[in-house]
Amino acid sequence: MYNIKDYVNRGLMFANNTLFPRRKKLSTLMFYSTNLCNSKCKHCFVWAQRPVVHISKAKMVEIMSSKCVSQNTTIGLEGGEFLLHPEANEILQWFSENHKNFELLSNCLQARRVIDTVKKYPPKRLYLSLDGDRETYLYMRGADGFDKVIQVIEGCKDIVPVSLMFTLSPYNSFDDLNFVVEIAKKYNIDIRIGIYNNIDFFDTVDTAHVPDTKQKNQDKDTRLNSNYLHCSAENIPENVKDTSENYDFLILYNEWRTGKLKLNCYSIFDSLVIHPNGNVPLCQNLDVKLGNIYEKSLDSIYNSKDSIELQKKYAKTCNQCWINFHRKYDIVLLRSLEKFIPKPIIQLFYGKYRWTDNQKLTYKQVIS
């Protein structure tokens, strides 16, 4: 998924942001630029939000001039469905000319437009949502889009790097995961696996990470698929091991869900999202707002004294989610450090952490 340069840049940024908290730089900035969407997903209700709001091109350009944004900052363009943004083409043209380090996310329901857009304004990476086979796609996303995802893969894989995004949820299964991994292998493209979470912006309805007893007590017609709770070595498809940086995320989920794993959350120091209404949350999981871009500049929101206090507080005390956008950062950071530095030394500057209920075990010992 990531190369050595990515790890080095993230490590250097971690050092800078830790030593100089008032001069932090962003590694990742995600623009949820619109809440307009043409899917009707069961695991996300952005499509039902009203009123429809967008971040204008002018506001995005203004934000890109912030001191906390550098040429190394990866920009994510998503929604909703980004291509439904009324200024989508103008925004893409600006980024292709001024900040080429941007990524595009799409559900592919406008397949031909996605392909034409990628050809005209090639992103650093194209992310496509695919959560199962044709039947599961229709059930989970409320639209018949499976063939369109395949069309976009075939139309774009030789132009830009493509990643499939799979969310293991109450609405699909490990069989669906196995199927999507095989699609990725067939086309020799990347796959990134996440787990359903209750994210405030997505207006999720069903509770994530519920114990089996609660699942079993639900009415048969409304009972959710609880398989996603059991990310054990026996349940995870064997082909997941052939993908990069996914197997550990699923295995460690069980350790976190059962309260055995405890990692600090340093991603909130270098990664932000901006919602269509301008809100800038501390993270994707908590209903804690740092500010709003229509009231303050991004620099004052991100590097203010109050924000720094919130970041420090939650970095060491939270451990309340298993969202890929946040938790993957600390997994990669710590497992990389453990290759060269003894765990007790790492804890001197990172803080105490544990992969499981045995504090002494390293990443390698737990995963193997």
Tab-separated table of C-alpha atoms in Angstrom:
chain	number	residue	atom	x	y	z
A	1	MET	CA	0.000	0.000	0.000
A	2	TYR	CA	2.579	2.518	1.130
A	3	ASN	CA	6.232	2.824	0.230
A	4	ILE	CA	9.263	3.636	2.368
A	5	LYS	CA	9.015	7.324	1.475
A	6	ASP	CA	5.462	7.455	2.868
A	7	TYR	CA	6.598	5.965	6.172
A	8	VAL	CA	9.596	8.303	6.426
A	9	ASN	CA	7.479	11.389	5.698
A	10	ARG	CA	4.857	10.343	8.254
A	11	GLY	CA	7.557	9.632	10.832
A	12	LEU	CA	9.195	13.012	10.315
A	13	MET	CA	5.828	14.718	10.574
A	14	PHE	CA	5.101	12.838	13.810
A	15	ALA	CA	8.377	14.147	15.239
A	16	ASN	CA	7.685	17.712	14.099
A	17	ASN	CA	4.107	17.750	15.386
A	18	THR	CA	5.152	16.299	18.729
A	19	LEU	CA	8.041	18.714	19.279
A	20	PHE	CA	6.354	21.820	17.837
A	21	PRO	CA	2.582	21.501	18.499
A	22	ARG	CA	1.877	25.131	17.504
A	23	ARG	CA	3.488	24.538	14.108
A	24	LYS	CA	1.939	21.211	13.205
A	25	LYS	CA	1.634	20.178	9.567
A	26	LEU	CA	-1.069	18.006	8.060
A	27	SER	CA	-0.247	14.672	6.543
A	28	THR	CA	-3.830	14.130	5.365
A	29	LEU	CA	-6.720	16.522	4.797
A	30	MET	CA	-10.028	15.051	3.661
A	31	PHE	CA	-12.654	17.322	2.128
A	32	TYR	CA	-16.141	15.903	2.572
A	33	SER	CA	-16.973	18.506	0.005
A	34	THR	CA	-20.662	17.698	-0.454
A	35	ASN	CA	-23.344	15.631	1.230
A	36	LEU	CA	-25.078	15.058	-2.097
A	37	CYS	CA	-25.039	11.350	-2.959
A	38	ASN	CA	-26.704	9.022	-5.471
A	39	SER	CA	-26.410	5.863	-3.347
A	40	LYS	CA	-28.797	4.782	-0.599
A	41	CYS	CA	-26.383	2.881	1.608
A	42	LYS	CA	-27.523	1.039	4.729
A	43	HIS	CA	-24.247	1.805	6.525
A	44	CYS	CA	-24.245	5.525	5.698
A	45	PHE	CA	-27.130	8.004	5.525
A	46	VAL	CA	-25.314	11.028	4.107
A	47	TRP	CA	-27.566	10.627	1.054
A	48	ALA	CA	-30.609	11.459	3.217
A	49	GLN	CA	-29.172	14.625	4.764
A	50	ARG	CA	-30.929	17.918	4.141
A	51	PRO	CA	-30.218	20.635	3.335
A	52	VAL	CA	-27.674	19.754	0.674
A	53	VAL	CA	-24.485	21.715	1.314
A	54	HIS	CA	-21.145	22.019	-0.481
A	55	ILE	CA	-17.713	23.464	0.247
A	56	SER	CA	-17.112	25.895	-2.597
A	57	LYS	CA	-14.043	25.853	-4.780
A	58	ALA	CA	-13.129	29.330	-3.503
A	59	LYS	CA	-13.194	28.137	0.108
A	60	MET	CA	-11.138	25.041	-0.722
A	61	VAL	CA	-8.506	27.137	-2.501
A	62	GLU	CA	-8.404	29.466	0.502
A	63	ILE	CA	-7.891	26.499	2.838
A	64	MET	CA	-5.084	25.149	0.656
A	65	SER	CA	-3.106	28.336	1.354
A	66	SER	CA	-3.014	27.503	5.080
A	67	LYS	CA	0.412	27.187	6.701
A	68	CYS	CA	-0.490	23.733	8.036
A	69	VAL	CA	-0.937	22.442	4.477
A	70	SER	CA	2.224	21.563	2.555
A	71	GLN	CA	2.975	19.965	-0.787
A	72	ASN	CA	3.350	16.689	1.127
A	73	THR	CA	-0.191	16.911	2.468
A	74	THR	CA	-2.402	14.301	0.837
A	75	ILE	CA	-5.795	15.756	-0.055
A	76	GLY	CA	-8.861	13.540	-0.239
A	77	LEU	CA	-11.839	14.605	-2.365
A	78	GLU	CA	-15.029	12.829	-1.370
A	79	GLY	CA	-18.615	13.341	-0.282
A	80	GLY	CA	-21.320	12.094	-0.502
A	81	GLU	CA	-20.295	11.515	-4.066
A	82	PHE	CA	-17.668	14.113	-4.980
A	83	LEU	CA	-18.503	14.187	-8.682
A	84	LEU	CA	-22.009	15.444	-7.824
A	85	HIS	CA	-20.462	18.634	-6.422
A	86	PRO	CA	-21.605	21.488	-8.722
A	87	GLU	CA	-17.978	22.681	-9.081
A	88	ALA	CA	-16.362	19.238	-9.274
A	89	ASN	CA	-14.568	19.832	-12.587
A	90	GLU	CA	-13.293	23.254	-11.556
A	91	ILE	CA	-11.994	21.876	-8.250
A	92	LEU	CA	-10.269	18.952	-9.955
A	93	GLN	CA	-8.673	21.273	-12.497
A	94	TRP	CA	-7.322	23.474	-9.714
A	95	PHE	CA	-5.807	20.540	-7.856
A	96	SER	CA	-4.338	19.011	-11.004
A	97	GLU	CA	-2.571	22.316	-11.682
A	98	ASN	CA	-1.660	23.407	-8.141
A	99	HIS	CA	-1.564	20.404	-5.782
A	100	LYS	CA	-1.173	17.103	-7.603
A	101	ASN	CA	-1.040	15.175	-4.339
A	102	PHE	CA	-4.802	14.570	-4.238
A	103	GLU	CA	-6.924	11.438	-4.137
A	104	LEU	CA	-10.422	10.889	-5.501
A	105	LEU	CA	-13.107	8.680	-3.960
A	106	SER	CA	-16.159	7.444	-5.855
A	107	ASN	CA	-19.043	4.972	-5.736
A	108	CYS	CA	-18.799	4.669	-9.561
A	109	LEU	CA	-22.529	5.060	-10.222
A	110	GLN	CA	-21.539	7.582	-12.901
A	111	ALA	CA	-18.983	5.188	-14.359
A	112	ARG	CA	-18.325	6.945	-17.642
A	113	ARG	CA	-17.835	10.280	-15.914
A	114	VAL	CA	-15.401	8.775	-13.402
A	115	ILE	CA	-13.285	7.325	-16.215
A	116	ASP	CA	-13.322	10.563	-18.224
A	117	THR	CA	-12.460	12.567	-15.100
A	118	VAL	CA	-9.500	10.347	-14.233
A	119	LYS	CA	-8.166	10.683	-17.762
A	120	LYS	CA	-8.470	14.465	-17.683
A	121	TYR	CA	-7.489	15.112	-14.047
A	122	PRO	CA	-5.529	12.044	-12.886
A	123	PRO	CA	-5.459	11.793	-9.077
A	124	LYS	CA	-2.585	10.308	-7.097
A	125	ARG	CA	-4.914	7.405	-6.299
A	126	LEU	CA	-8.503	6.465	-7.103
A	127	TYR	CA	-10.579	4.816	-4.355
A	128	LEU	CA	-13.645	2.775	-5.353
A	129	SER	CA	-16.242	1.394	-2.954
A	130	LEU	CA	-17.007	-2.321	-3.315
A	131	ASP	CA	-18.483	-4.290	-0.422
A	132	GLY	CA	-19.397	-7.620	-2.013
A	133	ASP	CA	-20.778	-9.329	-5.089
A	134	ARG	CA	-23.600	-8.005	-7.263
A	135	GLU	CA	-26.359	-9.106	-4.886
A	136	THR	CA	-24.646	-7.735	-1.782
A	137	TYR	CA	-23.861	-4.446	-3.525
A	138	LEU	CA	-27.524	-3.923	-4.364
A	139	TYR	CA	-28.645	-4.878	-0.850
A	140	MET	CA	-26.037	-2.815	0.977
A	141	ARG	CA	-25.942	0.276	-1.244
A	142	GLY	CA	-29.476	0.424	-2.606
A	143	ALA	CA	-28.263	0.804	-6.186
A	144	ASP	CA	-27.295	-1.609	-8.945
A	145	GLY	CA	-23.687	-0.491	-9.261
A	146	PHE	CA	-21.538	-3.627	-9.251
A	147	ASP	CA	-20.933	-3.707	-13.021
A	148	LYS	CA	-20.147	0.007	-12.966
A	149	VAL	CA	-17.383	-0.521	-10.408
A	150	ILE	CA	-15.879	-3.193	-12.648
A	151	GLN	CA	-16.188	-0.834	-15.626
A	152	VAL	CA	-14.260	1.879	-13.756
A	153	ILE	CA	-11.572	-0.578	-12.618
A	154	GLU	CA	-11.004	-1.715	-16.194
A	155	GLY	CA	-11.087	1.855	-17.497
A	156	CYS	CA	-8.719	3.376	-14.915
A	157	LYS	CA	-6.298	0.733	-13.584
A	158	ASP	CA	-3.742	1.466	-16.286
A	159	ILE	CA	-4.008	5.242	-15.802
A	160	VAL	CA	-3.715	5.719	-12.021
A	161	PRO	CA	-3.277	3.456	-8.969
A	162	VAL	CA	-6.675	2.079	-7.958
A	163	SER	CA	-7.758	0.883	-4.526
A	164	LEU	CA	-10.933	-0.984	-3.678
A	165	MET	CA	-12.476	0.008	-0.340
A	166	PHE	CA	-14.291	-2.790	1.450
A	167	THR	CA	-16.229	-2.225	4.683
A	168	LEU	CA	-16.911	-5.321	6.773
A	169	SER	CA	-20.317	-4.603	8.251
A	170	PRO	CA	-23.584	-6.030	9.569
A	171	TYR	CA	-24.803	-6.087	5.967
A	172	ASN	CA	-22.174	-8.307	4.329
A	173	SER	CA	-19.937	-11.220	5.258
A	174	PHE	CA	-16.481	-12.764	5.068
A	175	ASP	CA	-17.640	-14.473	1.865
A	176	ASP	CA	-18.115	-11.004	0.392
A	177	LEU	CA	-14.657	-10.034	1.607
A	178	ASN	CA	-13.171	-13.120	-0.023
A	179	PHE	CA	-14.976	-12.212	-3.257
A	180	VAL	CA	-13.700	-8.621	-3.314
A	181	VAL	CA	-10.109	-9.677	-2.522
A	182	GLU	CA	-10.288	-11.999	-5.538
A	183	ILE	CA	-11.485	-9.084	-7.685
A	184	ALA	CA	-8.479	-7.057	-6.506
A	185	LYS	CA	-6.141	-9.964	-7.298
A	186	LYS	CA	-7.708	-10.444	-10.728
A	187	TYR	CA	-7.005	-6.844	-11.694
A	188	ASN	CA	-3.777	-6.577	-9.678
A	189	ILE	CA	-5.005	-3.609	-7.678
A	190	ASP	CA	-4.871	-2.600	-4.027
A	191	ILE	CA	-7.610	-3.293	-1.474
A	192	ARG	CA	-8.170	-1.494	1.822
A	193	ILE	CA	-10.404	-3.124	4.399
A	194	GLY	CA	-12.307	-1.212	7.032
A	195	ILE	CA	-14.854	-2.147	9.693
A	196	TYR	CA	-18.277	-0.576	10.179
A	197	ASN	CA	-18.255	2.127	12.845
A	198	ASN	CA	-20.746	4.616	14.215
A	199	ILE	CA	-19.385	7.780	12.612
A	200	ASP	CA	-21.348	10.913	13.455
A	201	PHE	CA	-21.120	12.497	10.000
A	202	PHE	CA	-22.483	9.361	8.286
A	203	ASP	CA	-25.638	9.279	10.476
A	204	THR	CA	-25.218	5.550	11.062
A	205	VAL	CA	-28.269	3.789	12.495
A	206	ASP	CA	-27.226	0.317	13.647
A	207	THR	CA	-24.864	0.048	16.582
A	208	ALA	CA	-21.358	-1.151	15.784
A	209	HIS	CA	-19.282	-3.486	17.965
A	210	VAL	CA	-22.282	-4.889	19.857
A	211	PRO	CA	-21.819	-8.149	21.790
A	212	ASP	CA	-23.208	-11.399	20.366
A	213	THR	CA	-25.901	-11.637	23.032
A	214	LYS	CA	-27.494	-8.433	21.796
A	215	GLN	CA	-27.356	-9.664	18.203
A	216	LYS	CA	-29.064	-12.950	19.157
A	217	ASN	CA	-31.849	-11.173	21.036
A	218	GLN	CA	-32.893	-9.126	18.029
A	219	ASP	CA	-35.982	-9.985	16.029
A	220	LYS	CA	-35.165	-12.384	13.176
A	221	ASP	CA	-36.203	-9.883	10.500
A	222	THR	CA	-33.960	-7.150	11.888
A	223	ARG	CA	-31.090	-9.222	13.233
A	224	LEU	CA	-27.770	-7.990	11.895
A	225	ASN	CA	-25.023	-10.200	10.572
A	226	SER	CA	-22.700	-10.530	13.552
A	227	ASN	CA	-19.924	-12.307	11.623
A	228	TYR	CA	-18.010	-9.066	11.339
A	229	LEU	CA	-17.525	-9.135	15.100
A	230	HIS	CA	-15.462	-12.306	14.902
A	231	CYS	CA	-12.299	-11.282	13.096
A	232	SER	CA	-10.402	-14.386	14.137
A	233	ALA	CA	-7.731	-16.208	12.166
A	234	GLU	CA	-10.310	-18.923	11.478
A	235	ASN	CA	-12.906	-16.544	10.017
A	236	ILE	CA	-10.746	-14.167	7.997
A	237	PRO	CA	-10.351	-15.418	4.405
A	238	GLU	CA	-6.915	-16.802	3.675
A	239	ASN	CA	-6.494	-14.517	0.670
A	240	VAL	CA	-6.553	-11.450	2.955
A	241	LYS	CA	-3.049	-12.450	4.054
A	242	ASP	CA	-1.907	-11.823	0.470
A	243	THR	CA	-2.982	-8.180	0.715
A	244	SER	CA	-0.945	-5.458	2.372
A	245	GLU	CA	-1.807	-3.970	5.786
A	246	ASN	CA	-5.253	-5.521	6.172
A	247	TYR	CA	-4.840	-8.795	8.049
A	248	ASP	CA	-3.415	-7.172	11.173
A	249	PHE	CA	-6.173	-4.544	11.192
A	250	LEU	CA	-8.813	-7.287	11.302
A	251	ILE	CA	-7.007	-9.505	13.815
A	252	LEU	CA	-6.303	-6.627	16.178
A	253	TYR	CA	-9.930	-5.504	15.992
A	254	ASN	CA	-10.933	-8.405	18.232
A	255	GLU	CA	-8.222	-7.457	20.718
A	256	TRP	CA	-9.567	-3.898	20.786
A	257	ARG	CA	-13.255	-4.887	20.931
A	258	THR	CA	-12.654	-7.112	23.943
A	259	GLY	CA	-10.715	-4.386	25.752
A	260	LYS	CA	-7.291	-6.028	25.527
A	261	LEU	CA	-5.647	-3.630	23.063
A	262	LYS	CA	-4.799	-0.060	24.044
A	263	LEU	CA	-3.130	2.298	21.587
A	264	ASN	CA	-2.764	6.043	21.778
A	265	CYS	CA	-4.297	7.969	18.887
A	266	TYR	CA	-1.694	10.225	17.311
A	267	SER	CA	-3.446	10.439	13.956
A	268	ILE	CA	-5.474	13.364	15.321
A	269	PHE	CA	-2.241	15.398	15.368
A	270	ASP	CA	-1.681	15.146	11.611
A	271	SER	CA	-4.981	14.210	9.945
A	272	LEU	CA	-8.185	16.232	9.613
A	273	VAL	CA	-11.516	16.039	7.838
A	274	ILE	CA	-13.741	18.969	6.916
A	275	HIS	CA	-17.494	18.433	6.677
A	276	PRO	CA	-19.700	20.032	3.991
A	277	ASN	CA	-21.081	22.509	6.545
A	278	GLY	CA	-17.549	23.617	7.425
A	279	ASN	CA	-17.188	21.778	10.726
A	280	VAL	CA	-13.735	20.433	11.573
A	281	PRO	CA	-14.046	17.596	14.111
A	282	LEU	CA	-11.235	16.386	16.329
A	283	CYS	CA	-11.664	12.966	14.716
A	284	GLN	CA	-14.246	10.978	12.796
A	285	ASN	CA	-15.502	9.115	15.859
A	286	LEU	CA	-16.126	11.708	18.553
A	287	ASP	CA	-18.653	14.521	18.521
A	288	VAL	CA	-15.911	17.007	19.448
A	289	LYS	CA	-15.546	20.022	17.154
A	290	LEU	CA	-12.308	21.983	16.828
A	291	GLY	CA	-13.968	24.754	14.852
A	292	ASN	CA	-15.645	25.752	11.615
A	293	ILE	CA	-13.878	27.027	8.500
A	294	TYR	CA	-16.550	29.694	7.994
A	295	GLU	CA	-15.774	31.153	11.398
A	296	LYS	CA	-11.982	30.714	11.704
A	297	SER	CA	-9.001	29.932	9.504
A	298	LEU	CA	-7.837	26.322	9.300
A	299	ASP	CA	-4.521	27.300	10.936
A	300	SER	CA	-6.250	28.811	13.947
A	301	ILE	CA	-8.592	25.812	14.196
A	302	TYR	CA	-5.867	23.174	13.924
A	303	ASN	CA	-3.033	24.806	15.860
A	304	SER	CA	-4.848	26.898	18.450
A	305	LYS	CA	-4.065	26.473	22.139
A	306	ASP	CA	-7.510	24.975	22.800
A	307	SER	CA	-7.160	22.482	19.949
A	308	ILE	CA	-3.735	21.404	21.127
A	309	GLU	CA	-5.117	20.703	24.587
A	310	LEU	CA	-7.922	18.617	23.103
A	311	GLN	CA	-5.512	16.714	20.860
A	312	LYS	CA	-3.192	15.936	23.768
A	313	LYS	CA	-6.060	14.883	25.998
A	314	TYR	CA	-7.728	12.490	23.570
A	315	ALA	CA	-4.509	11.130	22.071
A	316	LYS	CA	-3.646	9.404	25.325
A	317	THR	CA	-7.069	8.667	26.815
A	318	CYS	CA	-9.499	7.799	24.020
A	319	ASN	CA	-9.099	4.301	22.440
A	320	GLN	CA	-12.839	4.439	21.622
A	321	CYS	CA	-12.891	3.482	17.929
A	322	TRP	CA	-11.487	1.143	15.341
A	323	ILE	CA	-11.715	3.449	12.329
A	324	ASN	CA	-9.199	2.783	9.574
A	325	PHE	CA	-8.523	6.500	9.037
A	326	HIS	CA	-7.222	6.783	12.606
A	327	ARG	CA	-6.159	3.430	14.019
A	328	LYS	CA	-4.141	2.263	11.027
A	329	TYR	CA	-1.725	5.133	11.678
A	330	ASP	CA	-0.664	3.881	15.107
A	331	ILE	CA	-0.544	0.249	14.012
A	332	VAL	CA	1.864	1.086	11.190
A	333	LEU	CA	3.857	3.533	13.312
A	334	LEU	CA	4.374	1.138	16.216
A	335	ARG	CA	4.986	-2.035	14.262
A	336	SER	CA	7.593	-0.175	12.192
A	337	LEU	CA	9.319	1.199	15.288
A	338	GLU	CA	9.346	-2.224	16.935
A	339	LYS	CA	11.475	-3.546	14.074
A	340	PHE	CA	14.353	-1.350	15.216
A	341	ILE	CA	13.664	-0.188	18.785
A	342	PRO	CA	12.792	-2.229	21.899
A	343	LYS	CA	9.221	-1.703	23.085
A	344	PRO	CA	10.234	-0.200	26.490
A	345	ILE	CA	12.233	2.507	24.680
A	346	ILE	CA	9.346	3.309	22.329
A	347	GLN	CA	7.048	3.791	25.317
A	348	LEU	CA	9.319	6.495	26.707
A	349	PHE	CA	8.223	8.918	23.970
A	350	TYR	CA	5.019	7.333	22.628
A	351	GLY	CA	3.471	6.351	25.947
A	352	LYS	CA	2.423	2.954	27.251
A	353	TYR	CA	0.524	0.739	24.839
A	354	ARG	CA	-0.462	-2.903	24.526
A	355	TRP	CA	-1.440	-5.117	21.598
A	356	THR	CA	-3.286	-7.555	23.851
A	357	ASP	CA	-3.867	-8.228	27.546
A	358	ASN	CA	-0.181	-9.121	27.983
A	359	GLN	CA	1.601	-5.749	28.162
A	360	LYS	CA	4.982	-7.262	27.263
A	361	LEU	CA	4.041	-8.823	23.924
A	362	THR	CA	5.194	-7.114	20.726
A	363	TYR	CA	3.254	-6.735	17.496
A	364	LYS	CA	5.119	-9.642	15.909
A	365	GLN	CA	4.398	-11.948	18.830
A	366	VAL	CA	0.674	-11.147	18.771
A	367	ILE	CA	0.158	-11.362	15.006
A	368	SER	CA	2.251	-14.485	14.482
